[in-house]
Coordinates of C-alpha atoms in Angstrom, one line a residue:
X1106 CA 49.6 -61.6 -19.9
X1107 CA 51.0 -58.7 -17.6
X1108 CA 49.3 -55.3 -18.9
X1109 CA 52.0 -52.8 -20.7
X1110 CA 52.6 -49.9 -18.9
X1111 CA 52.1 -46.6 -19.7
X1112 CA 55.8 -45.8 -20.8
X1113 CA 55.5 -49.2 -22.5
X1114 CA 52.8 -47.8 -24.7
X1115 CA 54.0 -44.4 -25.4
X1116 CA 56.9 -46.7 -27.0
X1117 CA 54.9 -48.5 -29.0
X1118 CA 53.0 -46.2 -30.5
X1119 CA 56.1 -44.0 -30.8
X1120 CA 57.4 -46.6 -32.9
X1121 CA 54.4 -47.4 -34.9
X1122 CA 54.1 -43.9 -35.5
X1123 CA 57.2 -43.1 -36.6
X1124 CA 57.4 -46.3 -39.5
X1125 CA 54.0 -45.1 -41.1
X1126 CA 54.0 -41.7 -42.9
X1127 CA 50.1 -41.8 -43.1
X1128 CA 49.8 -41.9 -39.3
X1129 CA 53.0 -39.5 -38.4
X1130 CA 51.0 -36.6 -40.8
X1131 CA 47.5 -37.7 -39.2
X1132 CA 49.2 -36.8 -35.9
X1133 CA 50.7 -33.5 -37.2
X1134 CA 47.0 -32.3 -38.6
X1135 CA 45.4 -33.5 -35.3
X1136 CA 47.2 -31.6 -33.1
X1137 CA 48.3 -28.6 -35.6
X1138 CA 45.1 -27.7 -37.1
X1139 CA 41.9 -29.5 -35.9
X1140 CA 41.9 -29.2 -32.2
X1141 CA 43.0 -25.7 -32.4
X1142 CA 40.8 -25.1 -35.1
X1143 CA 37.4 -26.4 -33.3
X1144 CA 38.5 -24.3 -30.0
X1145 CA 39.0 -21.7 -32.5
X1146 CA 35.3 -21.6 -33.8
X1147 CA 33.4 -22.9 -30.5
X1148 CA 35.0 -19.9 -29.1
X1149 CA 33.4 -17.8 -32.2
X1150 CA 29.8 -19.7 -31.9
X1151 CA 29.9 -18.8 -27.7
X1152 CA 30.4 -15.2 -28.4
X1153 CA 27.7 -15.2 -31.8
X1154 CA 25.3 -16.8 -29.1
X1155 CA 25.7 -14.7 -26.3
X1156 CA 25.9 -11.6 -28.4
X1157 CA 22.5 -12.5 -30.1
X1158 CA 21.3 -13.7 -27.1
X1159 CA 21.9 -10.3 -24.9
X1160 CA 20.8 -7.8 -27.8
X1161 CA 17.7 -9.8 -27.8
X1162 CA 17.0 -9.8 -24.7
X1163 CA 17.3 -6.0 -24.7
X1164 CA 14.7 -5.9 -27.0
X1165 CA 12.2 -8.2 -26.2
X1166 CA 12.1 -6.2 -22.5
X1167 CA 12.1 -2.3 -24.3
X1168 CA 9.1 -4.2 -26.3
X1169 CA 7.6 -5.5 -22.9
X1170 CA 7.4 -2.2 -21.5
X1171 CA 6.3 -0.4 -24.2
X1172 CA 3.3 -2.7 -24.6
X1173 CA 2.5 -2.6 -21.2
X1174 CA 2.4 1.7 -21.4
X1175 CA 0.6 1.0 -24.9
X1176 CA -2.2 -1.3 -22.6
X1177 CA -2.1 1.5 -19.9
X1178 CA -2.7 4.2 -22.4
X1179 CA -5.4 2.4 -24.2
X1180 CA -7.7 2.4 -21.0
X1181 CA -11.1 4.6 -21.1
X1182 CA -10.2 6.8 -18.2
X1183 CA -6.4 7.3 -19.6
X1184 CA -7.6 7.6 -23.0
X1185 CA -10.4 10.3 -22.4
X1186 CA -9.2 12.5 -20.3
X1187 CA -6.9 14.4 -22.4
X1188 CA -8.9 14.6 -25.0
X1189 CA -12.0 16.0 -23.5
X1190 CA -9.6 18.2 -21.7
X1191 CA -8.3 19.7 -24.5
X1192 CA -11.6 19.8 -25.8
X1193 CA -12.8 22.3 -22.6
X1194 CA -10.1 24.3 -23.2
X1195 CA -11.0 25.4 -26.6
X1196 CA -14.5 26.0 -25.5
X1197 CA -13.8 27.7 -21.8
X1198 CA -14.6 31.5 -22.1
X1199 CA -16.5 31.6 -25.6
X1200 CA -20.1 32.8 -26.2
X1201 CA -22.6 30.4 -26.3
X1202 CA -24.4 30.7 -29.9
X1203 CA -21.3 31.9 -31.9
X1204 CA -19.9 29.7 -35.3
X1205 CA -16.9 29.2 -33.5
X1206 CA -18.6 26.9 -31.0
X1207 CA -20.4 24.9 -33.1
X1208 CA -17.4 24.6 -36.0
X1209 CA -15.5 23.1 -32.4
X1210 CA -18.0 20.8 -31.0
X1211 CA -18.6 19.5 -35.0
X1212 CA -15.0 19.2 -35.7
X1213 CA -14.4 17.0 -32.5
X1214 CA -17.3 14.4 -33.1
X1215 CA -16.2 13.9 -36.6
X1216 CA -13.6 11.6 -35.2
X1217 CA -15.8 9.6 -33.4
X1218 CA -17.8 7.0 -34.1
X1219 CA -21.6 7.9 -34.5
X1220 CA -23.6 8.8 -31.7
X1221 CA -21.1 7.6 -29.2
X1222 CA -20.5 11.4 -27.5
X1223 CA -23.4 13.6 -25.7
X1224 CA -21.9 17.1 -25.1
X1225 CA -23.4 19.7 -22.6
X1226 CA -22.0 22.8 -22.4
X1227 CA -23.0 25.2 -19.4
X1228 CA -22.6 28.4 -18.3
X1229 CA -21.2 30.1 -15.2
X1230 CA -25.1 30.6 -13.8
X1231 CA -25.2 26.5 -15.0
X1232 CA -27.8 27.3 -17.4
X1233 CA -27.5 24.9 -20.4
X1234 CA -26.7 25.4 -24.2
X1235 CA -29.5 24.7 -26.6
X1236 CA -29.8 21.4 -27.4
X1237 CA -32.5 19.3 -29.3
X1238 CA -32.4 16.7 -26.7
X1239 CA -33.1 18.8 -23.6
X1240 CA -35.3 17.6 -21.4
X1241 CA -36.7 19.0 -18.3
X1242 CA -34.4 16.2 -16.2
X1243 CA -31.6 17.9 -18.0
X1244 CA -32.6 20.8 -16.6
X1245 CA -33.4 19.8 -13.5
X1246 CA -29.9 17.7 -13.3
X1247 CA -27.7 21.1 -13.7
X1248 CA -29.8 22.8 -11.2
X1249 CA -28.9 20.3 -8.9
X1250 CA -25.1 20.6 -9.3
X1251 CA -25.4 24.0 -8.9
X1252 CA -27.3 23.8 -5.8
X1253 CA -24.4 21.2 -5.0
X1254 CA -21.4 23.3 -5.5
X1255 CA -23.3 26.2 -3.5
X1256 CA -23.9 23.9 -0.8
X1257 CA -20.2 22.9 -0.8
X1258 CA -19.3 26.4 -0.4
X1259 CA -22.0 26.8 2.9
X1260 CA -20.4 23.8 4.2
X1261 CA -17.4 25.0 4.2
X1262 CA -18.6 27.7 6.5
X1263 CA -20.5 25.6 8.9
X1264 CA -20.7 22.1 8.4
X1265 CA -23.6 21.4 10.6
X1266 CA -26.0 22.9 7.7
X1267 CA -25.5 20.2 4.9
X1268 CA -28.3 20.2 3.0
X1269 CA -29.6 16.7 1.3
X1270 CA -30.5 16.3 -2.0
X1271 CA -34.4 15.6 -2.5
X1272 CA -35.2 12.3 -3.3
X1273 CA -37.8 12.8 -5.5
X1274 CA -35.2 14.5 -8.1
X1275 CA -32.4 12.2 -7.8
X1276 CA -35.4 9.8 -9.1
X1277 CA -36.5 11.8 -12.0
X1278 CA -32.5 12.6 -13.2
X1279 CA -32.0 8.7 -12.9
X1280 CA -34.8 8.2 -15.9
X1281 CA -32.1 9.9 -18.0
X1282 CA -28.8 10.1 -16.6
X1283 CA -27.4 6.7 -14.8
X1284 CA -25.3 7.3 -11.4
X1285 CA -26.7 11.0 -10.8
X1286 CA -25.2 10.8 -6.8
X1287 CA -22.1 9.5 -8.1
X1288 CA -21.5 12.7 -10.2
X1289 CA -22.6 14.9 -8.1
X1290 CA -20.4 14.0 -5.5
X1291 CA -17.3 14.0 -8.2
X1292 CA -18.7 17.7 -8.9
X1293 CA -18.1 18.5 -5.3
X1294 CA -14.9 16.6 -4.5
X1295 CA -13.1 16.0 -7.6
X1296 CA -13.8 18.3 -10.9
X1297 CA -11.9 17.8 -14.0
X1298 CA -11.8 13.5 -13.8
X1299 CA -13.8 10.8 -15.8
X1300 CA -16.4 9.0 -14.0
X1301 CA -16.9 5.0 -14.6
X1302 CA -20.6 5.2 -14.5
X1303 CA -21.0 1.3 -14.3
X1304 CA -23.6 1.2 -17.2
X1305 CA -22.5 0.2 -20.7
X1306 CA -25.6 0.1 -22.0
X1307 CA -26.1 3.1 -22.2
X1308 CA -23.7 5.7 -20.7
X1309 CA -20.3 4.3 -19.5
X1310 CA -18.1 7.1 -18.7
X1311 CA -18.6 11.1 -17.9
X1312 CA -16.5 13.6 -17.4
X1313 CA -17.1 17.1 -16.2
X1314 CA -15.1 20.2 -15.9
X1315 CA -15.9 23.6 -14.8
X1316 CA -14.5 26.9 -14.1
X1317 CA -16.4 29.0 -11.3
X1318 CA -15.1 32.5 -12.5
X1319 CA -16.8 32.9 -15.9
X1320 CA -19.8 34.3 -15.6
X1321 CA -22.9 34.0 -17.5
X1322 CA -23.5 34.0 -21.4
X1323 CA -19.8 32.6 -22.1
X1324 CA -19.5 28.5 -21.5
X1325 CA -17.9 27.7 -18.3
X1326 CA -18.2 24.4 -18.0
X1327 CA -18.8 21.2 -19.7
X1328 CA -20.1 18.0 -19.1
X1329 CA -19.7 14.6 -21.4
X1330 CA -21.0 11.4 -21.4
X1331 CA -19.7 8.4 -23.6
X1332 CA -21.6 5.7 -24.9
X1333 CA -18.3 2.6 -24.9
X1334 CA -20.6 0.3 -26.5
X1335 CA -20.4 2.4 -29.5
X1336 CA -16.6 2.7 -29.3
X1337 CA -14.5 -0.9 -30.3
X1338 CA -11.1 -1.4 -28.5
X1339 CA -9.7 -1.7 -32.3
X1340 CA -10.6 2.7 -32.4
X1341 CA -8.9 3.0 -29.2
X1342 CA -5.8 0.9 -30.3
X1343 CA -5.4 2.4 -33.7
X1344 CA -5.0 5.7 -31.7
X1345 CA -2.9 4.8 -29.1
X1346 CA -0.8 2.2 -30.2
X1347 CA -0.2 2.1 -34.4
X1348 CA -0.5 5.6 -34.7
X1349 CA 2.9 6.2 -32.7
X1350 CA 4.8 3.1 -34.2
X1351 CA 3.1 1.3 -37.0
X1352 CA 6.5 -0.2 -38.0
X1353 CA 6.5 -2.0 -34.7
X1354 CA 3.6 -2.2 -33.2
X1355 CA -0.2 -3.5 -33.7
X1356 CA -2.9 -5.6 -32.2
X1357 CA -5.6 -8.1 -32.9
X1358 CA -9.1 -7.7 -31.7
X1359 CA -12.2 -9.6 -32.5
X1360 CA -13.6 -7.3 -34.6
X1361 CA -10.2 -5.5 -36.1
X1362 CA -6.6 -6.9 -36.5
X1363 CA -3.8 -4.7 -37.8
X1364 CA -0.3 -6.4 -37.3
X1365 CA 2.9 -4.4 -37.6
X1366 CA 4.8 -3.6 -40.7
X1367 CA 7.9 -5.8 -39.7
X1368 CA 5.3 -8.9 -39.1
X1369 CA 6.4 -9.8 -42.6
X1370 CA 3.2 -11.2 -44.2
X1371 CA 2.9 -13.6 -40.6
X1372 CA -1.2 -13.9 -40.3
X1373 CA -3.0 -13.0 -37.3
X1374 CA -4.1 -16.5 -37.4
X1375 CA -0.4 -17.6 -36.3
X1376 CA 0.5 -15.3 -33.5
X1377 CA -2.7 -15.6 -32.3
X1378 CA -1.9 -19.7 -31.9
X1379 CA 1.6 -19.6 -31.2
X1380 CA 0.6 -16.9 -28.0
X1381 CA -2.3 -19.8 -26.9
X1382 CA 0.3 -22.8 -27.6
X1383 CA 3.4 -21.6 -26.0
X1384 CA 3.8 -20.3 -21.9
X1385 CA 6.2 -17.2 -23.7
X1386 CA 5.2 -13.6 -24.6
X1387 CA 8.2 -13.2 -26.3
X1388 CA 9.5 -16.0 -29.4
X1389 CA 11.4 -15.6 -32.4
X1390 CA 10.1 -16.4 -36.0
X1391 CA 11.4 -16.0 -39.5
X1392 CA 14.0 -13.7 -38.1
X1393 CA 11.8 -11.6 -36.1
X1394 CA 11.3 -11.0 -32.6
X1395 CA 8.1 -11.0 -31.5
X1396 CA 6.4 -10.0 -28.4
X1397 CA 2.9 -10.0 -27.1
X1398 CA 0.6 -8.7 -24.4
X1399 CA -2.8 -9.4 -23.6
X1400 CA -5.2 -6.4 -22.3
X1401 CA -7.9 -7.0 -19.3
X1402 CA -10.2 -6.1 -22.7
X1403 CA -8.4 -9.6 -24.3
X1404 CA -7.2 -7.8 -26.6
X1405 CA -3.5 -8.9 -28.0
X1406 CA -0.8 -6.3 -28.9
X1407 CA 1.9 -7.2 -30.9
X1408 CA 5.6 -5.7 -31.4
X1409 CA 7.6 -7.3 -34.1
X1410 CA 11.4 -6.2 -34.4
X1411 CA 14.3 -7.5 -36.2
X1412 CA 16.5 -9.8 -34.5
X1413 CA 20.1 -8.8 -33.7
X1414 CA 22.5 -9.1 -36.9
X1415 CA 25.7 -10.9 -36.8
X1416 CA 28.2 -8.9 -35.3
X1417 CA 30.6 -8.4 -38.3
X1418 CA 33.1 -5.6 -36.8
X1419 CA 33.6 -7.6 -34.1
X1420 CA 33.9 -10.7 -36.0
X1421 CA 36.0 -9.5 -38.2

């Protein structure tokens, strides 16, 4: 049997439409309404989808980098600074012995965890503020950086006449204070900066400050050390990070979690798994964006946003 031809069949099922009233309106809905209708709304779901998809996007990145700053913000050298800062500033120029000194240095421990902050406050001949836990290698430790500073100030004048610090009293500083060469070096070269001291069992960070034109009897200078071990990552986060946004942002440590107010009653438990199970720092759950970023502490921070509505002006 010879195949029909193309003209052959167009005939036929011409004619066969045309003698069955079923088939000639099954035509007329096919080609009226259905096709144009399912171009219609896959043209609708592309432009949902790629909406969606692009004002996500745009959020999940502004939450990237703003954990990222939050992680950069949250590090002991970032995080210090301007506080002790601030802290000298209020003291620079007062009189040692007066209420208002003591009501400042009492106000600013309060906020910190116990025994985590020792304060020395000098003045411009170095000589130290009265303090129970004095000892003579305190002392002996700001006599040095004053000797230091003056030497800086003979080397600069001829700097064939450097004179070396005594062995002997580096040794008897290092009983109390860790890293005594490291600091006074810093005190020399670069005042006004937190020191990593390399010891967190004991004193982890420093900072010192000073002003050489006070003179003596007012405080002129100030030197802190932090103990780290004392301070969790949770007290630095709940400063940094939830105190700016708690809507948005939180974090979950080992000894503290505190998610965001838009997490919607999701535990810890489950961002914590779905971070470990999936290769994403960003995923979407129960209508919320969220997006995660692990610290070199290992700690996790956590933005949670809505995701992007339906478009409805646009839609409609």
């Amino acid at each position: 049997m010879s195949k029909l031809s193309p003209i052959s069949a167009f005939k036929a099922i011409k004619k066969l439409v045309s003698e069955n009233k079923f088939l000639r309106w099954g035509f007329v809905f096919l080609f009226a309404w259905l096709i144009p209708s399912i171009v219609f709304w896959s043209g609708i779901y592309m432009f949902i989808n790629e909406y969606q998809s692009r004002e996500n996007g745009l959020i999940q990145d502004q939450a990237a980098n703003d954990l990222i700053s939050y992680s950069y913000d949250a590090t002991p050298t970032r995080y210090w600074h301007p506080k002790f800062d601030n802290l000298y500033k209020q003291f620079k120029g007062l009189r040692f012995g007066t209420e208002a000194l003591e009501t400042i240095v009492a106000d600013f421990k309060k906020n910190w965890p116990k025994d985590s902050l020792d304060i020395y406050l000098f003045d411009g001949s170095f000589e130290i503020s009265e303090n129970n836990k004095n000892t003579p290698e305190h002392k002996l430790f700001f006599e040095l950086i004053n000797k230091t500073r003056n030497d800086l100030a003979e080397n600069q004048k001829d700097s064939t006449q450097k004179q070396q610090l005594q062995d002997e009293e580096i040794k008897k500083i290092g009983k109390v204070f860790p890293a005594p060469e490291l600091i006074l070096n810093r005190v020399q070269n670069k005042p006004n900066t937190v020191i990593e001291l390399g010891n967190p069992d004991k004193y982890s960070f420093c900072y010192f400050n000073y002003d050489k034109t006070i003179k003596s009897k007012f405080v002129a200078g100030i030197l802190i050390f932090v103990h780290s071990e004392k301070i969790t990552q949770s007290f630095i986060l709940k400063d940094t990070l939830t105190k700016k946004n708690p809507q948005n942002y939180g974090f979950i440590t080992d000894s503290l979690s505190v998610l965001p107010k838009e997490a919607d009653n999701i535990t810890a438990e489950v961002l914590s798994d779905y971070f470990q199970q999936y290769p994403t720092n960003s995923f979407r759950l129960k209508n919320k964006i969220f997006t995660l970023h692990k610290t070199d502490s290992g700690a996790i921070l956590i933005s949670a946003f809505n995701a992007a509505p339906l478009p409805y002006p646009s839609l409609s």
